[in-house]
PDB file of C-alpha atoms and ligand atoms in Angstrom:
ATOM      1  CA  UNK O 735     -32.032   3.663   1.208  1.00 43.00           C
ATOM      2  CA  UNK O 736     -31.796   0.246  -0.696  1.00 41.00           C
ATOM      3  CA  UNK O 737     -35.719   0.156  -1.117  1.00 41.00           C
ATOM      4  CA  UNK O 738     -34.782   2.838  -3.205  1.00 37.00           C
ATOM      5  CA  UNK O 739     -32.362   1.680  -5.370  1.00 41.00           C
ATOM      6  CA  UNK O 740     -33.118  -1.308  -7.883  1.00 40.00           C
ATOM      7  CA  UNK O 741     -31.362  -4.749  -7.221  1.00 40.00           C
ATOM      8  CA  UNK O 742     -28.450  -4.989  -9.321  1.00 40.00           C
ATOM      9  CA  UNK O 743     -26.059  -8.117 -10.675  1.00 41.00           C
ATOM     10  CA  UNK O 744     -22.962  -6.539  -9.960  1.00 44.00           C
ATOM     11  CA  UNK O 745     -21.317  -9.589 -11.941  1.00 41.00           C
ATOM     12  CA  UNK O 746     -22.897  -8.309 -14.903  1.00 41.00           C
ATOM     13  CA  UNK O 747     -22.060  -4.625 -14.109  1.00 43.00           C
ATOM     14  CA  UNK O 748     -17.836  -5.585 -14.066  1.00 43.00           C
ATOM     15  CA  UNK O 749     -18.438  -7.302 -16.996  1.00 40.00           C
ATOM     16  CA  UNK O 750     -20.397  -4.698 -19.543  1.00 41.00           C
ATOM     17  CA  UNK O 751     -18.622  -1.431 -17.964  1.00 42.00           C
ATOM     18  CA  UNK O 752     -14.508  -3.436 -18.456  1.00 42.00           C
ATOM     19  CA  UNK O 753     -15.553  -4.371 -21.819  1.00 40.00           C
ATOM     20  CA  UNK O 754     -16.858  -0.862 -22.859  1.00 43.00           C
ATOM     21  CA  UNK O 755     -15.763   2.447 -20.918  1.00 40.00           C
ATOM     22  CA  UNK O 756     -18.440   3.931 -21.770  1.00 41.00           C
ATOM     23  CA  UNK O 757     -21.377   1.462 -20.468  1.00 48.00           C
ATOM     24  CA  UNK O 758     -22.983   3.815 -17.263  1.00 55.00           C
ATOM     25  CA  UNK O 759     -24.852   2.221 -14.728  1.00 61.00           C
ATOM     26  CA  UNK O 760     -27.978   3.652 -13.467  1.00 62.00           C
ATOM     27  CA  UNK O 761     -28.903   1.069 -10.990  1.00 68.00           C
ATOM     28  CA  UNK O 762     -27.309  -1.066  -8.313  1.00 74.00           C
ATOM     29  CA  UNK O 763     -27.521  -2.541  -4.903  1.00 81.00           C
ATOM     30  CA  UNK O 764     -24.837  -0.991  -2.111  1.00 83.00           C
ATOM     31  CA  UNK O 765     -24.660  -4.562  -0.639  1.00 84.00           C
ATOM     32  CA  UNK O 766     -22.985  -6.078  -3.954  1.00 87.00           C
ATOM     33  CA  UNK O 767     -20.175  -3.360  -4.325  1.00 92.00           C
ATOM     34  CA  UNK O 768     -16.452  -4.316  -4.220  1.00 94.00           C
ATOM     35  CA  UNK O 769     -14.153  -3.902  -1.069  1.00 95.00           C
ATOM     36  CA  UNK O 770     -11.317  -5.000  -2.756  1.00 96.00           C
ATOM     37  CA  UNK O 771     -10.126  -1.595  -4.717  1.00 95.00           C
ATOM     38  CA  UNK O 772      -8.482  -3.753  -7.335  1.00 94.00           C
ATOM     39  CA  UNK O 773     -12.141  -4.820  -7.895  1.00 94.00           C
ATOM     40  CA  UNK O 774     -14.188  -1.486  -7.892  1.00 93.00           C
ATOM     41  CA  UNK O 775     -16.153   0.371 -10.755  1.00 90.00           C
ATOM     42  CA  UNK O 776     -14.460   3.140 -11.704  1.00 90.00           C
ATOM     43  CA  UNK O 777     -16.810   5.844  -9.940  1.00 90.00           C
ATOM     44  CA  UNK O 778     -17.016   7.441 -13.495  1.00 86.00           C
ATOM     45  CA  UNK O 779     -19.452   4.417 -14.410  1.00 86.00           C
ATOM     46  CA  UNK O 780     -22.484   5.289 -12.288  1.00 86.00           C
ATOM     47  CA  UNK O 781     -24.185   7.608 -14.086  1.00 81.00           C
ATOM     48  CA  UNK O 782     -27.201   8.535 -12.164  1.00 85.00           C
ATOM     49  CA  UNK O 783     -25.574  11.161  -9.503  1.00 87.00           C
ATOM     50  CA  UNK O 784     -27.920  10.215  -6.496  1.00 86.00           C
ATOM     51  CA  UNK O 785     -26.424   6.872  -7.120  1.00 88.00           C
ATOM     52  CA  UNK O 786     -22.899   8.066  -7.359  1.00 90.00           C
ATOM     53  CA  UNK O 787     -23.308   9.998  -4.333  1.00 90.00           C
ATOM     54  CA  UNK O 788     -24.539   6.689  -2.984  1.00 90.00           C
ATOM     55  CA  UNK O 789     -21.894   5.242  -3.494  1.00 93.00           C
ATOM     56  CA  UNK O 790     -19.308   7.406  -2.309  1.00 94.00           C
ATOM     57  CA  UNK O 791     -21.310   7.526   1.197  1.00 92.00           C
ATOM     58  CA  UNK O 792     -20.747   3.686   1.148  1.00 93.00           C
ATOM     59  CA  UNK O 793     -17.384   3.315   1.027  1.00 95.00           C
ATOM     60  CA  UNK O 794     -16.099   6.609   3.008  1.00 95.00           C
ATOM     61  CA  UNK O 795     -18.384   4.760   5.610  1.00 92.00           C
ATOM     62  CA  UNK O 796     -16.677   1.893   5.166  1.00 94.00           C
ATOM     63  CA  UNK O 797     -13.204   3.393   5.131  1.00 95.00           C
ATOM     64  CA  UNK O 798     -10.291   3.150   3.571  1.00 97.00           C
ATOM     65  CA  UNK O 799      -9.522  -1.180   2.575  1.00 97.00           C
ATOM     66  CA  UNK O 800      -6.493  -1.664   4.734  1.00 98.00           C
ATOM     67  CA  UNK O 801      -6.803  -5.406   5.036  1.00 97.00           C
ATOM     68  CA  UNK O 802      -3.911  -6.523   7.741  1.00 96.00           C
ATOM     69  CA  UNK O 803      -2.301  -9.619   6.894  1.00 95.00           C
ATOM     70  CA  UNK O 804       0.785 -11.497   8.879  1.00 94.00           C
ATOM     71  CA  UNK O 805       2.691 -11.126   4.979  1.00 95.00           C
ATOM     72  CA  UNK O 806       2.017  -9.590   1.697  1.00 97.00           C
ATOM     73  CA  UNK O 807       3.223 -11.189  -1.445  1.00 96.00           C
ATOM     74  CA  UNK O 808       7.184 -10.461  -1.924  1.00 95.00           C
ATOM     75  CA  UNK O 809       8.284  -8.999  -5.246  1.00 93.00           C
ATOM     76  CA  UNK O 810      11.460  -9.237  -6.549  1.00 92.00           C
ATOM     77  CA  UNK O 811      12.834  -5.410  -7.314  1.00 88.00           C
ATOM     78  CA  UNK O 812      16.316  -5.058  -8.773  1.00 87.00           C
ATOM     79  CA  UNK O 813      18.252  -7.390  -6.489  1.00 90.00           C
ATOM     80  CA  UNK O 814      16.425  -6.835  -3.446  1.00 93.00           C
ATOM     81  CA  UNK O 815      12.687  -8.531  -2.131  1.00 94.00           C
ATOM     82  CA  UNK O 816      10.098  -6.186  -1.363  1.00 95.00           C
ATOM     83  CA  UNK O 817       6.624  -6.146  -0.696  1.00 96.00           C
ATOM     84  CA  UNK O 818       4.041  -3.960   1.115  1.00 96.00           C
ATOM     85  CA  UNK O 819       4.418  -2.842   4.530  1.00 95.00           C
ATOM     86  CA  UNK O 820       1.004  -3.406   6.888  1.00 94.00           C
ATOM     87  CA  UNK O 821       3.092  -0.162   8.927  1.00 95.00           C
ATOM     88  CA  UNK O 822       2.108   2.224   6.263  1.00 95.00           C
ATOM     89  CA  UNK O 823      -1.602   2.247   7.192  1.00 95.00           C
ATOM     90  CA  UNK O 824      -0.893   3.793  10.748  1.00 92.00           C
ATOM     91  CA  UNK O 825       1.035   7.174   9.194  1.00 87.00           C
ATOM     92  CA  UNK O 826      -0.228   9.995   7.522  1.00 92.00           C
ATOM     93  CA  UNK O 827      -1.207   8.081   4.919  1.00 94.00           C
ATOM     94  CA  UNK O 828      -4.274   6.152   7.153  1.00 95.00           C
ATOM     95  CA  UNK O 829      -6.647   7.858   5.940  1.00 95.00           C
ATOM     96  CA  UNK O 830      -6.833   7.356   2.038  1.00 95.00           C
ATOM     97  CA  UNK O 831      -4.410   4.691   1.366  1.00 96.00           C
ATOM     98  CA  UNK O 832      -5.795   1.271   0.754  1.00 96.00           C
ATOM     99  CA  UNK O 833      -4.453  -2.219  -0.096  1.00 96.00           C
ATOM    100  CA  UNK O 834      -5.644  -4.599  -2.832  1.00 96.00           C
ATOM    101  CA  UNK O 835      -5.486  -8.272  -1.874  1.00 96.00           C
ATOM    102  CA  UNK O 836      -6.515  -9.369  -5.176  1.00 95.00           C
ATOM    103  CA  UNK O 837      -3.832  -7.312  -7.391  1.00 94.00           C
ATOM    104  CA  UNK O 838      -0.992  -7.148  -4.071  1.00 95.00           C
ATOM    105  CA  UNK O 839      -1.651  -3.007  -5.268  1.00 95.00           C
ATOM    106  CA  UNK O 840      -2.120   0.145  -3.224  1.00 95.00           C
ATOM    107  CA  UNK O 841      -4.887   2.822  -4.090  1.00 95.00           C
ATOM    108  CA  UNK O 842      -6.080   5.685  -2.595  1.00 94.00           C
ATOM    109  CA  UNK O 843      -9.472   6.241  -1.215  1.00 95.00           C
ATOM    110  CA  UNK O 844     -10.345   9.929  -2.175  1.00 94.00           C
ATOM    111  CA  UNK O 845      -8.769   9.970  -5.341  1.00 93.00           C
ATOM    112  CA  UNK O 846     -10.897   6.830  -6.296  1.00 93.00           C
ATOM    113  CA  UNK O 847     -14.228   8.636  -5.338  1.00 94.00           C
ATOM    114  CA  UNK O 848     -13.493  12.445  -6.531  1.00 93.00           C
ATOM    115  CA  UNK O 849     -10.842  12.521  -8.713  1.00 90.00           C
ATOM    116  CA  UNK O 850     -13.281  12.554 -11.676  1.00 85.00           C
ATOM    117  CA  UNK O 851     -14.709  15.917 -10.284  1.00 85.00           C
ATOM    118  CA  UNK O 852     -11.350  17.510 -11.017  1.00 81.00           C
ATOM    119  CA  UNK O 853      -9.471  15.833 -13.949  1.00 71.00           C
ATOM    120  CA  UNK O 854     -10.489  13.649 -16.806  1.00 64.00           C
ATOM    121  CA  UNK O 855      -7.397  11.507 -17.947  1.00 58.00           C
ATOM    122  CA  UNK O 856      -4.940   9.041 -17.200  1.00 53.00           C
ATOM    123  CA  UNK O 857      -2.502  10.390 -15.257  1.00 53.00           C
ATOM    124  CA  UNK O 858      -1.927   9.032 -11.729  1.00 57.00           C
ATOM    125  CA  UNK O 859      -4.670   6.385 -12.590  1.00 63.00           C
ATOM    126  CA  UNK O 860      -2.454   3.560 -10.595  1.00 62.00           C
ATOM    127  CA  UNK O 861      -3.966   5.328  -7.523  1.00 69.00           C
ATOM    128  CA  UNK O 862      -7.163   4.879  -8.883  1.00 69.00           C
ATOM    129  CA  UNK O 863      -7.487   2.373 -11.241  1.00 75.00           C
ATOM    130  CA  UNK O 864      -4.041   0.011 -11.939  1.00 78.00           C
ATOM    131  CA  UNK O 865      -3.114  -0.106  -8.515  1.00 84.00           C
ATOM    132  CA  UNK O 866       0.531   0.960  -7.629  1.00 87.00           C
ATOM    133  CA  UNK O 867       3.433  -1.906  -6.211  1.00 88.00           C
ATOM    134  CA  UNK O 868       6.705   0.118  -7.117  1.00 90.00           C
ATOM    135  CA  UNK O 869       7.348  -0.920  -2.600  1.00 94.00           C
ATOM    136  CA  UNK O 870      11.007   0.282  -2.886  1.00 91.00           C
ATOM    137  CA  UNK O 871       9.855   3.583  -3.681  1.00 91.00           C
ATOM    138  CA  UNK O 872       6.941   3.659  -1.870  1.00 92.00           C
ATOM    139  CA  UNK O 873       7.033   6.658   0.596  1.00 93.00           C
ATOM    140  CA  UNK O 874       9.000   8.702  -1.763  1.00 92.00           C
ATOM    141  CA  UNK O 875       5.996   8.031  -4.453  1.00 91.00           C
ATOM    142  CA  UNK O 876       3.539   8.252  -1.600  1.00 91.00           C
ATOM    143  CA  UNK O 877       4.352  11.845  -0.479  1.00 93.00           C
ATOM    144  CA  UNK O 878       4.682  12.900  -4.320  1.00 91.00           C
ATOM    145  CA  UNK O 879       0.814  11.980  -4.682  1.00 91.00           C
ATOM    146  CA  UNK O 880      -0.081  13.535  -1.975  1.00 92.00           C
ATOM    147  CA  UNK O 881       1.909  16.955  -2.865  1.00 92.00           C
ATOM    148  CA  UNK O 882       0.916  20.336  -2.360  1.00 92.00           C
ATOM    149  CA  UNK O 883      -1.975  21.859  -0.536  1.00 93.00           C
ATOM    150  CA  UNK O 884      -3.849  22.491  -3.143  1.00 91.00           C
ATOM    151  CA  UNK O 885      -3.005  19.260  -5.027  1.00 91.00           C
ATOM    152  CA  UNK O 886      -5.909  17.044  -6.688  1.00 90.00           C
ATOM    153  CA  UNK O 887      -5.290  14.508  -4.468  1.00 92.00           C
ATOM    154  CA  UNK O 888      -5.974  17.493  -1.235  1.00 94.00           C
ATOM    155  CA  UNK O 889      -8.755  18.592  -2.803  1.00 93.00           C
ATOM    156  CA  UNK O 890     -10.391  14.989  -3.027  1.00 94.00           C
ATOM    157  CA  UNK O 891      -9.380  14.257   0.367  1.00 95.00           C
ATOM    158  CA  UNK O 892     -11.100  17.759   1.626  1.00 95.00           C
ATOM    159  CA  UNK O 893     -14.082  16.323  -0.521  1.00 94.00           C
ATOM    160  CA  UNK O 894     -14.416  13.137   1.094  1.00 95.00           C
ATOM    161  CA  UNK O 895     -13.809  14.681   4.902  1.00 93.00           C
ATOM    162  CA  UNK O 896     -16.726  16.941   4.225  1.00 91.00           C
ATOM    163  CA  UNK O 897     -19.018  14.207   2.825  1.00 90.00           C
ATOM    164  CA  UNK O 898     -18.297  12.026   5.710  1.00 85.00           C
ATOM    165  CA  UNK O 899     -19.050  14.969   8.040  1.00 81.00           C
ATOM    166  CA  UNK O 900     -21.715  15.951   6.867  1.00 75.00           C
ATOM    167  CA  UNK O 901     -22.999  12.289   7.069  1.00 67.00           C
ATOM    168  CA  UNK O 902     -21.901  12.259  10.920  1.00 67.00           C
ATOM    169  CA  UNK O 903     -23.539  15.429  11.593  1.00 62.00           C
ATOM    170  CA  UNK O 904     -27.153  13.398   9.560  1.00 64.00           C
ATOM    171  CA  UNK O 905     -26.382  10.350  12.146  1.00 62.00           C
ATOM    172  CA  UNK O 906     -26.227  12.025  15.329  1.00 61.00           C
ATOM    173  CA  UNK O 907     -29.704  14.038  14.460  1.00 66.00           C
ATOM    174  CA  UNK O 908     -31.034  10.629  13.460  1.00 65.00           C
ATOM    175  CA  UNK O 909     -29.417   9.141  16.324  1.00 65.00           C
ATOM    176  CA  UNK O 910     -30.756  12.025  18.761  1.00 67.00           C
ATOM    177  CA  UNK O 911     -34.505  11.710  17.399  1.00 66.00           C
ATOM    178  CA  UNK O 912     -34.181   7.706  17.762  1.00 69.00           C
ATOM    179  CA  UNK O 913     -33.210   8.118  22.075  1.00 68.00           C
ATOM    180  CA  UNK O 914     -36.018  10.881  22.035  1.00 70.00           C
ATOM    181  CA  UNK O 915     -38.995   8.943  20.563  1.00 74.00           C
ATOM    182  CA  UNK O 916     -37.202   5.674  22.949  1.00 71.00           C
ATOM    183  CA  UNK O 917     -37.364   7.775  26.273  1.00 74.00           C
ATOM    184  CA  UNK O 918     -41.087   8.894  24.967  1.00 76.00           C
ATOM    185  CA  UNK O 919     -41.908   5.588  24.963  1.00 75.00           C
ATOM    186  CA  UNK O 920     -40.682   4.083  28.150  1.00 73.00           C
ATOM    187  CA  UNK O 921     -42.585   7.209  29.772  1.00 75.00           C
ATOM    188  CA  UNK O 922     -45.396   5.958  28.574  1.00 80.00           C
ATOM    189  CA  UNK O 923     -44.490   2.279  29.222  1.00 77.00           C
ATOM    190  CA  UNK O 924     -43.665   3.196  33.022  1.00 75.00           C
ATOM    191  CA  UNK O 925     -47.074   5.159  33.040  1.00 79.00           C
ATOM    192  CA  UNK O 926     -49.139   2.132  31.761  1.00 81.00           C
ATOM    193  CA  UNK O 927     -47.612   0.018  34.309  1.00 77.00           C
ATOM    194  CA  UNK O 928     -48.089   2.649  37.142  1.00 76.00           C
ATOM    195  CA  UNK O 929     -51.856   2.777  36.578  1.00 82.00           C
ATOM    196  CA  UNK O 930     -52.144  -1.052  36.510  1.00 80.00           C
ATOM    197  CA  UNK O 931     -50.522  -1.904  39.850  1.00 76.00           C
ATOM    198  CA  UNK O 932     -53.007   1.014  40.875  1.00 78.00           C
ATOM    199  CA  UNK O 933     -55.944  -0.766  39.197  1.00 81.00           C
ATOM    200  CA  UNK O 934     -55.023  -3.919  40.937  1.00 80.00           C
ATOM    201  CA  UNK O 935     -53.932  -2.979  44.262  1.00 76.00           C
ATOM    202  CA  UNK O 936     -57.546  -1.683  44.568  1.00 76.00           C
ATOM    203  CA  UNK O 937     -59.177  -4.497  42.946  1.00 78.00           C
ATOM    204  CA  UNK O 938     -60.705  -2.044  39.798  1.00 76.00           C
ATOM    205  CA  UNK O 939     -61.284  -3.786  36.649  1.00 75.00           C
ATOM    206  CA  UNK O 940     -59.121  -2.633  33.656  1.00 69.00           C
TER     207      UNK O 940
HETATM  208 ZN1   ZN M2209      -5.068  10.459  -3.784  1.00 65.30          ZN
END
């Protein structure tokens, strides 16, 4: 899919797109995009929508950034050190919640990648955008972005479950045709071989 997509400075991208919201990129290359969610272009930025779908492929295929480190950087919080727990990527919360190295932040997957389809605006933007550290209220603020069923954050989350389906279900017929042309060819290979031992045991030129 690369050959596809124009080589891009991604250096050059952060730069123009923080300094002006409204720069829109119409090019890049999937190789130079940002694990580190403290890092990412907001998905709102890539304009083209082949490209944006591009780019959500990459990093549900990636998965959430859950980077698992022997400590994370302690913050005092009233009188009390806290920082984030490396626990909180085995719960419920494995499947969107991701960890910024570079601004000690969490973020969450889905939100980052669909949110835009559903709201325009700032609220909740520290799960997308500023990163969240508030660790002594973590859960608690954890299950309130979550909420209800039919919360923004659900509705990104079914979003990014059906993309990465759906890009399974492309795999395994890719995968499929790939062992059927491979067994195609050894048939052939073993056949080749067959009538050359046959050829030689009998002394026939080829
Ligand atoms: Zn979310």
């Amino acid at each position: 899919m690369e050959k596809f997509l124009a080589k891009f400075n991604h250096s050059q991208a952060s730069s123009s797109t923080n300094g002006n919201p409204s720069s829109l990129i119409d090019d890049l290359n999937l190789d130079s995009l940002e694990a580190d969610p403290g890092k990412r272009v907001p998905i709102a930025h890539y304009n083209n929508p082949r490209i944006k779908d591009e780019v959500r492929k990459h990093y549900i295929q990636k998965g959430p950034c859950q980077p698992k480190m022997d400590s994370y950087p302690p913050t005092k919080i009233g009188k009390r050190v806290r920082q984030f727990c490396k626990i909180w990527f085995e719960g419920p919360y494995s499947k969107w919640l991701e960890y910024s190295v570079e601004k000690d932040s969490v973020y969450c997957l889905c939100c980052y990648l669909f949110k835009d389809d559903f709201f325009h605006g700032s609220t909740s933007e520290f799960y997308t955008k500023t990163g969240f550290r508030s660790w002594n209220r973590a859960l608690e603020r954890f299950r309130k972005h979550v909420g209800d069923v039919n919360s923004i954050h659900n509705k990104c989350l079914n979003k990014m479950l059906d993309l990465s389906n759906h890009h399974q279900s492309i795999q395994v017929v890719i995968d499929k045709h790939s062992q059927k042309v491979k067994n195609e060819y050894r048939m052939r290979l073993e056949a080749s071989i067959d009538v050359s031992r046959l050829l030689l045991q009998y002394g026939l030129p080829f």
